[in-house]
Every structure is written in structure tokens, then in C-alpha cells.
mmCIF file of C-alpha atoms in Angstrom:
data_model
loop_
_atom_site.group_PDB
_atom_site.id
_atom_site.type_symbol
_atom_site.label_atom_id
_atom_site.label_comp_id
_atom_site.label_asym_id
_atom_site.label_seq_id
_atom_site.Cartn_x
_atom_site.Cartn_y
_atom_site.Cartn_z
ATOM 1 C CA MET F 1 -156.516 124.126 -188.506
ATOM 2 C CA ILE F 2 -154.581 121.543 -186.605
ATOM 3 C CA SER F 3 -151.218 120.310 -187.842
ATOM 4 C CA ILE F 4 -150.032 116.908 -186.755
ATOM 5 C CA ASN F 5 -146.522 115.729 -186.074
ATOM 6 C CA VAL F 6 -145.528 112.238 -185.043
ATOM 7 C CA GLN F 7 -142.370 111.990 -183.009
ATOM 8 C CA ILE F 8 -140.745 108.616 -183.256
ATOM 9 C CA LEU F 9 -138.019 107.492 -180.841
ATOM 10 C CA LEU F 10 -136.142 104.414 -181.926
ATOM 11 C CA ILE F 11 -134.381 102.092 -179.530
ATOM 12 C CA ILE F 12 -130.948 101.506 -181.036
ATOM 13 C CA LEU F 13 -129.787 97.955 -181.145
ATOM 14 C CA PHE F 14 -126.109 97.230 -181.587
ATOM 15 C CA TRP F 15 -125.215 94.061 -183.370
ATOM 16 C CA ASN F 16 -121.756 92.560 -183.522
ATOM 17 C CA SER F 17 -121.029 91.366 -187.021
ATOM 18 C CA ASP F 18 -117.750 89.826 -186.102
ATOM 19 C CA CYS F 19 -116.150 91.545 -189.076
ATOM 20 C CA GLN F 20 -112.508 91.850 -188.127
ATOM 21 C CA ILE F 21 -109.579 91.552 -190.583
ATOM 22 C CA ILE F 22 -108.072 88.075 -190.556
ATOM 23 C CA PRO F 23 -104.279 88.138 -190.012
ATOM 24 C CA ARG F 24 -102.107 86.278 -192.542
ATOM 25 C CA ILE F 25 -99.249 83.885 -191.783
ATOM 26 C CA GLU F 26 -96.802 82.087 -194.036
ATOM 27 C CA GLU F 27 -96.434 79.021 -191.822
ATOM 28 C CA CYS F 28 -98.135 77.585 -188.778
ATOM 29 C CA GLY F 29 -96.467 76.274 -185.638
ATOM 30 C CA LEU F 30 -96.204 76.123 -181.854
ATOM 31 C CA SER F 31 -94.591 78.701 -179.576
ATOM 32 C CA CYS F 32 -94.204 79.031 -175.826
ATOM 33 C CA SER F 33 -93.239 82.146 -173.863
ATOM 34 C CA GLN F 34 -90.860 82.556 -170.894
ATOM 35 C CA GLY F 35 -88.054 80.758 -172.698
ATOM 36 C CA ILE F 36 -89.770 77.391 -172.220
ATOM 37 C CA HIS F 37 -88.863 74.765 -174.814
ATOM 38 C CA CYS F 38 -91.935 72.955 -176.032
ATOM 39 C CA LYS F 39 -92.838 70.661 -178.877
ATOM 40 C CA SER F 40 -96.071 69.288 -180.318
ATOM 41 C CA LYS F 41 -97.216 66.066 -181.913
ATOM 42 C CA PRO F 42 -100.590 64.864 -183.198
ATOM 43 C CA SER F 43 -102.768 62.994 -180.758
ATOM 44 C CA SER F 44 -105.881 60.905 -181.114
ATOM 45 C CA GLY F 45 -107.265 62.351 -177.837
ATOM 46 C CA ILE F 46 -108.296 58.844 -176.663
ATOM 47 C CA PHE F 47 -105.480 58.224 -174.165
ATOM 48 C CA ASN F 48 -106.062 61.554 -172.445
ATOM 49 C CA SER F 49 -109.864 61.330 -172.468
ATOM 50 C CA PHE F 50 -110.169 59.842 -168.975
ATOM 51 C CA CYS F 51 -109.472 62.203 -166.128
ATOM 52 C CA HIS F 52 -107.750 61.566 -162.785
ATOM 53 C CA ASP F 53 -108.143 63.210 -159.424
ATOM 54 C CA ALA F 54 -105.854 66.198 -159.184
ATOM 55 C CA PRO F 55 -103.195 66.286 -156.460
ATOM 56 C CA ALA F 56 -104.138 68.375 -153.419
ATOM 57 C CA THR F 57 -101.350 70.785 -154.195
ATOM 58 C CA LEU F 58 -102.569 71.446 -157.747
ATOM 59 C CA SER F 59 -104.828 74.516 -158.168
ATOM 60 C CA SER F 60 -107.946 74.091 -160.290
ATOM 61 C CA THR F 61 -107.075 77.402 -161.977
ATOM 62 C CA VAL F 62 -103.708 76.208 -163.219
ATOM 63 C CA LEU F 63 -105.116 76.835 -166.728
ATOM 64 C CA LYS F 64 -105.712 80.559 -166.657
ATOM 65 C CA SER F 65 -107.237 81.517 -170.009
ATOM 66 C CA MET F 66 -107.839 80.495 -173.580
ATOM 67 C CA LYS F 67 -108.341 82.801 -176.521
ATOM 68 C CA ILE F 68 -109.260 81.735 -180.047
ATOM 69 C CA SER F 69 -108.969 83.642 -183.307
ATOM 70 C CA THR F 70 -108.602 82.856 -187.009
ATOM 71 C CA VAL F 71 -105.532 83.236 -189.160
ATOM 72 C CA MET F 72 -105.116 82.787 -192.882
ATOM 73 C CA LYS F 73 -102.114 80.787 -194.071
ATOM 74 C CA CYS F 74 -101.021 81.960 -197.489
ATOM 75 C CA VAL F 75 -98.056 80.445 -199.253
ATOM 76 C CA GLN F 76 -97.089 81.858 -202.623
ATOM 77 C CA GLY F 77 -98.335 79.647 -205.438
ATOM 78 C CA SER F 78 -100.882 77.807 -203.253
ATOM 79 C CA PRO F 79 -104.462 78.585 -202.221
ATOM 80 C CA CYS F 80 -104.890 80.228 -198.782
ATOM 81 C CA SER F 81 -106.262 78.177 -195.927
ATOM 82 C CA LEU F 82 -107.794 79.094 -192.569
ATOM 83 C CA HIS F 83 -106.396 77.932 -189.186
ATOM 84 C CA LEU F 84 -107.374 78.312 -185.611
ATOM 85 C CA ASN F 85 -105.019 80.480 -183.582
ATOM 86 C CA ILE F 86 -105.314 79.179 -179.992
ATOM 87 C CA LYS F 87 -103.596 80.899 -177.083
ATOM 88 C CA GLY F 88 -103.625 79.489 -173.572
ATOM 89 C CA THR F 89 -101.946 80.502 -170.334
ATOM 90 C CA LEU F 90 -100.711 77.855 -167.947
ATOM 91 C CA SER F 91 -99.071 78.010 -164.526
ATOM 92 C CA LEU F 92 -96.252 75.492 -164.659
ATOM 93 C CA ASP F 93 -96.399 72.697 -162.095
ATOM 94 C CA GLU F 94 -94.300 69.621 -161.432
ATOM 95 C CA ASN F 95 -97.470 67.500 -161.710
ATOM 96 C CA ILE F 96 -98.077 68.669 -165.347
ATOM 97 C CA ARG F 97 -96.142 67.312 -168.301
ATOM 98 C CA GLY F 98 -97.942 69.225 -170.974
ATOM 99 C CA LEU F 99 -101.232 70.238 -172.598
ATOM 100 C CA GLU F 100 -103.691 68.652 -174.967
ATOM 101 C CA ILE F 101 -105.486 70.956 -177.391
ATOM 102 C CA CYS F 102 -108.449 69.569 -179.273
ATOM 103 C CA SER F 103 -110.986 70.960 -181.749
ATOM 104 C CA LEU F 104 -114.288 69.318 -182.580
ATOM 105 C CA SER F 105 -116.315 70.425 -185.560
ATOM 106 C CA LEU F 106 -119.956 70.644 -184.448
ATOM 107 C CA ASP F 107 -120.942 70.506 -188.109
ATOM 108 C CA THR F 108 -119.132 67.273 -189.075
ATOM 109 C CA GLN F 109 -118.193 65.801 -185.607
ATOM 110 C CA GLN F 110 -114.606 65.467 -186.780
ATOM 111 C CA SER F 111 -111.921 66.173 -184.206
ATOM 112 C CA GLN F 112 -108.253 67.171 -184.240
ATOM 113 C CA CYS F 113 -105.940 66.977 -181.254
ATOM 114 C CA THR F 114 -102.332 67.818 -180.502
ATOM 115 C CA ASN F 115 -100.126 67.213 -177.489
ATOM 116 C CA VAL F 116 -97.830 70.023 -176.272
ATOM 117 C CA ARG F 117 -94.949 68.832 -174.096
ATOM 118 C CA PHE F 118 -92.536 70.904 -172.009
ATOM 119 C CA ALA F 119 -88.904 70.216 -171.158
ATOM 120 C CA ARG F 120 -89.288 68.649 -167.688
ATOM 121 C CA LYS F 121 -86.122 70.035 -166.097
ATOM 122 C CA LYS F 122 -86.823 73.659 -167.005
ATOM 123 C CA SER F 123 -90.541 73.400 -166.114
ATOM 124 C CA LYS F 124 -89.578 72.238 -162.601
ATOM 125 C CA MET F 125 -87.167 75.119 -162.208
ATOM 126 C CA LEU F 126 -89.949 77.561 -163.203
ATOM 127 C CA ASN F 127 -92.629 75.927 -161.038
ATOM 128 C CA GLY F 128 -95.538 78.370 -160.522
ATOM 129 C CA LYS F 129 -94.516 80.604 -163.411
ATOM 130 C CA LYS F 130 -97.050 81.474 -166.132
ATOM 131 C CA VAL F 131 -96.303 80.375 -169.656
ATOM 132 C CA GLN F 132 -98.326 81.261 -172.754
ATOM 133 C CA VAL F 133 -98.775 78.625 -175.364
ATOM 134 C CA GLN F 134 -99.797 79.485 -178.927
ATOM 135 C CA PHE F 135 -100.756 76.896 -181.502
ATOM 136 C CA ASN F 136 -102.155 77.692 -184.996
ATOM 137 C CA CYS F 137 -101.921 74.485 -187.024
ATOM 138 C CA ILE F 138 -105.517 73.278 -186.813
ATOM 139 C CA GLU F 139 -107.025 73.830 -190.233
ATOM 140 C CA VAL F 140 -110.713 74.854 -190.454
ATOM 141 C CA ASN F 141 -113.271 75.943 -193.015
ATOM 142 C CA VAL F 142 -115.054 79.224 -193.451
ATOM 143 C CA ALA F 143 -118.181 79.575 -191.260
ATOM 144 C CA GLN F 144 -117.396 76.381 -189.311
ATOM 145 C CA HIS F 145 -118.771 75.921 -185.797
ATOM 146 C CA ILE F 146 -115.933 74.645 -183.570
ATOM 147 C CA TYR F 147 -115.685 73.394 -179.986
ATOM 148 C CA VAL F 148 -112.205 73.795 -178.585
ATOM 149 C CA THR F 149 -110.814 72.197 -175.366
ATOM 150 C CA MET F 150 -107.559 72.552 -173.532
ATOM 151 C CA LYS F 151 -106.593 69.909 -170.919
ATOM 152 C CA THR F 152 -103.544 69.124 -168.848
ATOM 153 C CA VAL F 153 -101.365 66.083 -169.440
ATOM 154 C CA PRO F 154 -102.052 64.001 -167.391
ATOM 155 C CA ASN F 155 -105.765 64.922 -167.602
ATOM 156 C CA TYR F 156 -106.830 66.090 -164.158
ATOM 157 C CA CYS F 157 -110.548 66.316 -163.522
ATOM 158 C CA GLU F 158 -112.030 69.831 -163.210
ATOM 159 C CA VAL F 159 -108.864 71.278 -164.783
ATOM 160 C CA LYS F 160 -110.059 72.117 -168.263
ATOM 161 C CA LEU F 161 -110.896 75.049 -170.478
ATOM 162 C CA SER F 162 -113.448 74.907 -173.318
ATOM 163 C CA GLN F 163 -114.988 77.355 -175.740
ATOM 164 C CA GLU F 164 -117.244 77.413 -178.800
ATOM 165 C CA TYR F 165 -116.045 79.383 -181.753
ATOM 166 C CA TYR F 166 -117.429 80.440 -185.140
ATOM 167 C CA VAL F 167 -114.907 80.770 -187.972
ATOM 168 C CA GLU F 168 -115.377 84.077 -189.829
ATOM 169 C CA ALA F 169 -117.602 84.085 -192.859
ATOM 170 C CA GLY F 170 -116.801 87.342 -194.597
ATOM 171 C CA LYS F 171 -116.523 91.089 -194.057
ATOM 172 C CA PHE F 172 -119.025 93.611 -195.405
ATOM 173 C CA ASP F 173 -118.308 97.151 -196.575
ATOM 174 C CA PHE F 174 -121.227 99.077 -198.084
ATOM 175 C CA LYS F 175 -122.241 102.379 -199.633
ATOM 176 C CA VAL F 176 -125.751 103.768 -200.032
ATOM 177 C CA ASP F 177 -126.831 105.593 -203.161
ATOM 178 C CA LYS F 178 -130.163 107.145 -202.139
ATOM 179 C CA THR F 179 -130.690 108.682 -205.608
ATOM 180 C CA ARG F 180 -130.574 105.374 -207.428
ATOM 181 C CA LYS F 181 -131.819 103.372 -204.400
ATOM 182 C CA ILE F 182 -128.855 101.063 -204.536
ATOM 183 C CA ILE F 183 -126.651 99.535 -201.794
ATOM 184 C CA SER F 184 -123.190 98.551 -203.045
ATOM 185 C CA VAL F 185 -121.760 95.719 -200.976
ATOM 186 C CA ASN F 186 -118.082 94.727 -200.993
ATOM 187 C CA VAL F 187 -117.183 91.382 -199.408
ATOM 188 C CA SER F 188 -113.754 90.332 -198.217
ATOM 189 C CA ASN F 189 -112.134 87.805 -195.848
ATOM 190 C CA PHE F 190 -113.371 84.622 -197.490
ATOM 191 C CA LEU F 191 -111.407 82.080 -199.457
ATOM 192 C CA ARG F 192 -110.812 82.919 -203.115
ATOM 193 C CA ASP F 193 -112.084 79.695 -204.599
ATOM 194 C CA GLN F 194 -115.500 79.848 -202.841
ATOM 195 C CA ASP F 195 -118.596 81.503 -204.308
ATOM 196 C CA TYR F 196 -120.538 83.822 -201.995
ATOM 197 C CA TYR F 197 -124.185 84.844 -201.820
ATOM 198 C CA VAL F 198 -125.349 88.301 -200.761
ATOM 199 C CA ARG F 199 -128.924 89.595 -200.383
ATOM 200 C CA LEU F 200 -131.022 92.263 -198.745
ATOM 201 C CA CYS F 201 -133.664 91.137 -196.248
ATOM 202 C CA HIS F 202 -136.173 92.488 -193.759
ATOM 203 C CA LYS F 203 -135.473 91.170 -190.262
ATOM 204 C CA TRP F 204 -138.461 90.042 -188.335
ATOM 205 C CA PHE F 205 -138.235 86.701 -186.514
ATOM 206 C CA THR F 206 -136.231 85.560 -189.517
ATOM 207 C CA CYS F 207 -134.750 87.629 -192.312
ATOM 208 C CA GLU F 208 -137.293 87.723 -195.141
ATOM 209 C CA ASP F 209 -136.307 88.327 -198.762
ATOM 210 C CA ALA F 210 -136.250 91.927 -199.930
ATOM 211 C CA GLY F 211 -135.204 91.124 -203.447
ATOM 212 C CA ALA F 212 -133.141 88.537 -205.326
ATOM 213 C CA PHE F 213 -129.774 87.418 -203.978
ATOM 214 C CA ALA F 214 -126.548 88.098 -205.905
ATOM 215 C CA VAL F 215 -123.622 85.741 -206.425
ATOM 216 C CA ILE F 216 -120.001 86.761 -206.045
ATOM 217 C CA LYS F 217 -117.747 84.312 -207.882
ATOM 218 C CA GLY F 218 -114.747 83.253 -205.811
ATOM 219 C CA LYS F 219 -112.418 83.435 -208.822
ATOM 220 C CA GLU F 220 -113.541 86.900 -209.885
ATOM 221 C CA PRO F 221 -111.176 89.703 -208.832
ATOM 222 C CA LEU F 222 -114.031 92.126 -208.044
ATOM 223 C CA LYS F 223 -115.824 91.043 -204.878
ATOM 224 C CA SER F 224 -118.752 93.499 -204.940
ATOM 225 C CA VAL F 225 -122.403 93.629 -205.933
ATOM 226 C CA SER F 226 -125.099 96.256 -206.209
ATOM 227 C CA LEU F 227 -128.494 95.544 -204.612
ATOM 228 C CA LYS F 228 -131.700 97.492 -205.257
ATOM 229 C CA TYR F 229 -133.934 98.481 -202.302
ATOM 230 C CA SER F 230 -137.367 100.074 -202.120
ATOM 231 C CA GLN F 231 -137.189 101.718 -198.690
ATOM 232 C CA LEU F 232 -134.410 102.264 -196.144
ATOM 233 C CA LEU F 233 -135.922 100.793 -193.001
ATOM 234 C CA PRO F 234 -134.429 99.936 -189.561
ATOM 235 C CA CYS F 235 -134.988 96.223 -190.276
ATOM 236 C CA LEU F 236 -133.246 96.276 -193.680
ATOM 237 C CA CYS F 237 -130.178 94.049 -193.396
ATOM 238 C CA ILE F 238 -127.366 92.787 -195.623
ATOM 239 C CA GLU F 239 -126.978 88.981 -195.368
ATOM 240 C CA GLY F 240 -124.144 86.886 -196.787
ATOM 241 C CA TRP F 241 -123.235 83.190 -196.811
ATOM 242 C CA LEU F 242 -120.943 80.819 -198.577
ATOM 243 C CA ALA F 243 -122.315 78.805 -201.488
ATOM 244 C CA ILE F 244 -122.099 75.539 -199.566
ATOM 245 C CA PRO F 245 -124.812 73.431 -197.884
ATOM 246 C CA ASP F 246 -125.915 74.675 -194.398
ATOM 247 C CA ALA F 247 -123.466 77.596 -194.468
ATOM 248 C CA ARG F 248 -123.637 79.958 -191.510
ATOM 249 C CA ARG F 249 -125.085 83.318 -192.521
ATOM 250 C CA ILE F 250 -123.826 86.634 -191.240
ATOM 251 C CA GLN F 251 -125.947 89.749 -191.089
ATOM 252 C CA LEU F 252 -125.191 93.448 -190.989
ATOM 253 C CA CYS F 253 -128.136 95.733 -190.118
ATOM 254 C CA PRO F 254 -126.620 99.206 -190.556
ATOM 255 C CA PHE F 255 -129.905 101.146 -190.387
ATOM 256 C CA GLU F 256 -131.077 99.946 -186.957
ATOM 257 C CA ASN F 257 -130.365 103.377 -185.463
ATOM 258 C CA GLY F 258 -132.788 105.016 -187.869
ATOM 259 C CA LYS F 259 -130.167 106.727 -189.921
ATOM 260 C CA TYR F 260 -131.371 107.321 -193.545
ATOM 261 C CA CYS F 261 -134.567 105.470 -192.656
ATOM 262 C CA VAL F 262 -138.045 106.312 -194.005
ATOM 263 C CA LEU F 263 -140.796 105.718 -191.468
ATOM 264 C CA TRP F 264 -143.344 108.355 -192.548
ATOM 265 C CA ASP F 265 -144.538 106.520 -195.665
ATOM 266 C CA ASN F 266 -146.836 104.281 -193.618
ATOM 267 C CA ILE F 267 -148.696 107.054 -191.815
ATOM 268 C CA VAL F 268 -152.306 107.650 -192.937
ATOM 269 C CA TYR F 269 -154.517 110.494 -191.733
ATOM 270 C CA ASN F 270 -158.301 110.275 -192.143
ATOM 271 C CA PRO F 271 -159.752 113.835 -192.215
ATOM 272 C CA VAL F 272 -163.316 112.570 -191.872
ATOM 273 C CA THR F 273 -162.813 110.677 -188.594
ATOM 274 C CA GLN F 274 -159.853 112.852 -187.598
ATOM 275 C CA THR F 275 -157.825 109.801 -186.753
ATOM 276 C CA LEU F 276 -154.278 108.940 -187.526
ATOM 277 C CA ALA F 277 -152.969 105.428 -188.212
ATOM 278 C CA TRP F 278 -149.374 104.346 -188.417
ATOM 279 C CA GLU F 279 -148.027 100.902 -189.066
ATOM 280 C CA PRO F 280 -144.258 100.358 -189.609
ATOM 281 C CA ALA F 281 -143.036 98.176 -192.426
ATOM 282 C CA CYS F 282 -140.901 96.221 -189.956
ATOM 283 C CA PRO F 283 -140.786 95.750 -186.165
ATOM 284 C CA VAL F 284 -139.398 98.716 -184.240
ATOM 285 C CA LEU F 285 -140.027 99.635 -180.598
ATOM 286 C CA VAL F 286 -141.344 103.207 -180.752
ATOM 287 C CA MET F 287 -143.033 105.873 -178.676
ATOM 288 C CA VAL F 288 -145.628 107.794 -180.681
ATOM 289 C CA ASN F 289 -147.416 110.971 -179.604
ATOM 290 C CA LEU F 290 -149.421 113.820 -181.104
ATOM 291 C CA CYS F 291 -148.440 117.479 -180.914
ATOM 292 C CA ARG F 292 -149.994 120.773 -181.902
ATOM 293 C CA LEU F 293 -147.957 123.145 -184.079
ATOM 294 C CA MET F 294 -148.044 126.664 -182.654
ATOM 295 C CA LYS F 295 -147.921 129.361 -185.362
ATOM 296 C CA SER F 296 -146.510 131.861 -182.926
ATOM 297 C CA ASN F 297 -143.208 130.146 -182.437
ATOM 298 C CA ASP F 298 -143.308 127.160 -184.782
ATOM 299 C CA HIS F 299 -143.027 124.887 -181.709
ATOM 300 C CA CYS F 300 -145.027 121.669 -181.582
ATOM 301 C CA GLU F 301 -146.545 121.232 -178.106
ATOM 302 C CA ASP F 302 -147.389 117.715 -176.988
ATOM 303 C CA ILE F 303 -151.050 116.885 -176.662
ATOM 304 C CA GLN F 304 -151.709 115.404 -173.247
ATOM 305 C CA ASN F 305 -152.626 111.700 -172.944
ATOM 306 C CA SER F 306 -151.733 111.069 -176.623
ATOM 307 C CA SER F 307 -148.514 109.099 -176.066
ATOM 308 C CA LYS F 308 -148.367 105.421 -176.746
ATOM 309 C CA ASN F 309 -145.636 102.837 -176.698
ATOM 310 C CA SER F 310 -145.826 100.163 -179.365
ATOM 311 C CA PRO F 311 -143.579 97.262 -180.359
ATOM 312 C CA GLU F 312 -145.211 96.998 -183.766
ATOM 313 C CA LYS F 313 -148.013 99.382 -184.751
ATOM 314 C CA VAL F 314 -150.369 102.122 -183.685
ATOM 315 C CA ARG F 315 -153.757 101.552 -185.342
ATOM 316 C CA ALA F 316 -155.333 104.969 -184.753
ATOM 317 C CA MET F 317 -155.183 108.019 -182.527
ATOM 318 C CA GLN F 318 -158.062 110.309 -181.919
ATOM 319 C CA ILE F 319 -157.327 114.039 -182.371
#
């Protein structure tokens, strides 16, 4: 009698869910390092929109870097609000009077700009020194798609930094109860007055429903829901989005590495034709092979020429 074992090797895919904790601030503002005095004022961005040829002595890398993150401004007695935290590094130069920082919402096409000016006397004395500028007074919405630019003042051609940024849309924590077949999901890092949708889905080309979605009310103190599942599969994902039109959805697919997953349920053996068919419930890249269980040492020896790679399914294998 021949025993059959199917060995399945899963390729592990790592997905970045961008689920970091959002720092809180009590007030926003502008700060500059190296003891440089700087101040900011709102700008329309129009007067600095046209660029000029840079002086021959000015390096095109005078703007060194730009980093963007999200902070949550919370003042006691008022609702919290999200702001962009923009950090840029500039090499001071006598040809530069300041910076212009602009954000453009790719969802609404609305823009916000601010001018950052340096004290001219001190900036000349520190010519060539690096100064870090931090500005966090541009208010944004959850899950907003932002395009941020940083230019010199005056605006010199080819001296510019730009970056696209997605504002965070929530953080997932989850627990699996295999006995009751329930995944408990806790959501944090979204504004308190916004409702939030959570669902389970099977990820193919898109994430297909694996049950009804649940609503977490923004005003409720408990930000968790329990979702029923039928099988733990590598493609089973948790998806969440704000209850607003065209909200960006975030996904967490914690079972991609095969942990807790059930893949044997879709294997069918036909004793008449002595063939084995296996079709996964969702797309996984696998290597499947047959092996013969040896009674002498309980070791399963591979059957030659029975291995097959498949991105989706193995219809049948002759024994």
C-alpha cells in the first residue's frame, strides 16, 4: 500500500503595512538647527513658481534630503488633527534667502505653501554649513495622498526635492481564535470622530469579500471587532478604510508565510485512477511533489520526476 504525502513550500511575501505609531504634539511650528534664526509665513506659491538659472558657484545638491512623517496635534478640549512633519537639510549659501515648502493634495488638488526665511547676516557667516529645517503646520486628512516639494528662495532650476506621501489610515492589531474561527481586530491611529470599516478578504488580483464588513464607530471607546472566517489561508487579509468616499484602504495579510494556514483541505485522491489533484483556495506559488512513506524508518522518500512548480494549481499527478 502506498501512502502519499504532498510537501508544499510557500514563498513568503513581506508586506509593509505602514503601521507605525503616530507621535502627538501640543502645538505645531517651525524649527531650525545650528542656532539659525528662521521664521515662516504662508505663501501662495505663485511668485516662486518660475525658476532661474542657478549661479555657477551653487551646487545642485544644496538641498540634501527631505523626510516626511505624520504627527497628531492634540489640544485638551479640542478634537485631534493630523499634520505633516517635514524635515529638510540645506547647505547654507549666500545665494539662498530661504526655502519654500508646498504640499499638494492629489485627491483634491488643493495646495498649501509656506516660506521659510533665514537671518541673512548669520547665514552668510555660516556659508556652507548644513542646517535642518522642520515644519509641521500643514494640516492633512487621514489616508490623504500628498505631493510635497521643497524649493530654494529664489527658486533655482534643478534645485528641488519632491516626494509623494500617504497619510496613515490606521493600525491593526489582531488575535486568532482557531477554536471559534474568529479573528479579533483592534484598530488605532485614526481620528476619533471618523467611522472605520474592517473586513476579511481573499487577495487575488483584488481583495475579494470573505464575509460582511464591520463598522467601528469613531465615537465609541472600544475600537475592535470580531470577524468570522472559514479557513486560514495565505491570501486571507484584514482590510480597513475610513467611512469616507474614495478612502485609501490598507491591508494586513498576516498568514502569507503559511503560519496557521490550512492547505490540505483542497487535496483529492482518486483511488480508481490513482491520481492526486490539488487546487489551492487562493493563489500561492508552490512546489508539489510525491513521496513514498517507508515503514522501516517512517521517512518519506521523494518519487523521481514527480515534482512540479505551480503558481495556482496542480490538476493531477500520476502515482
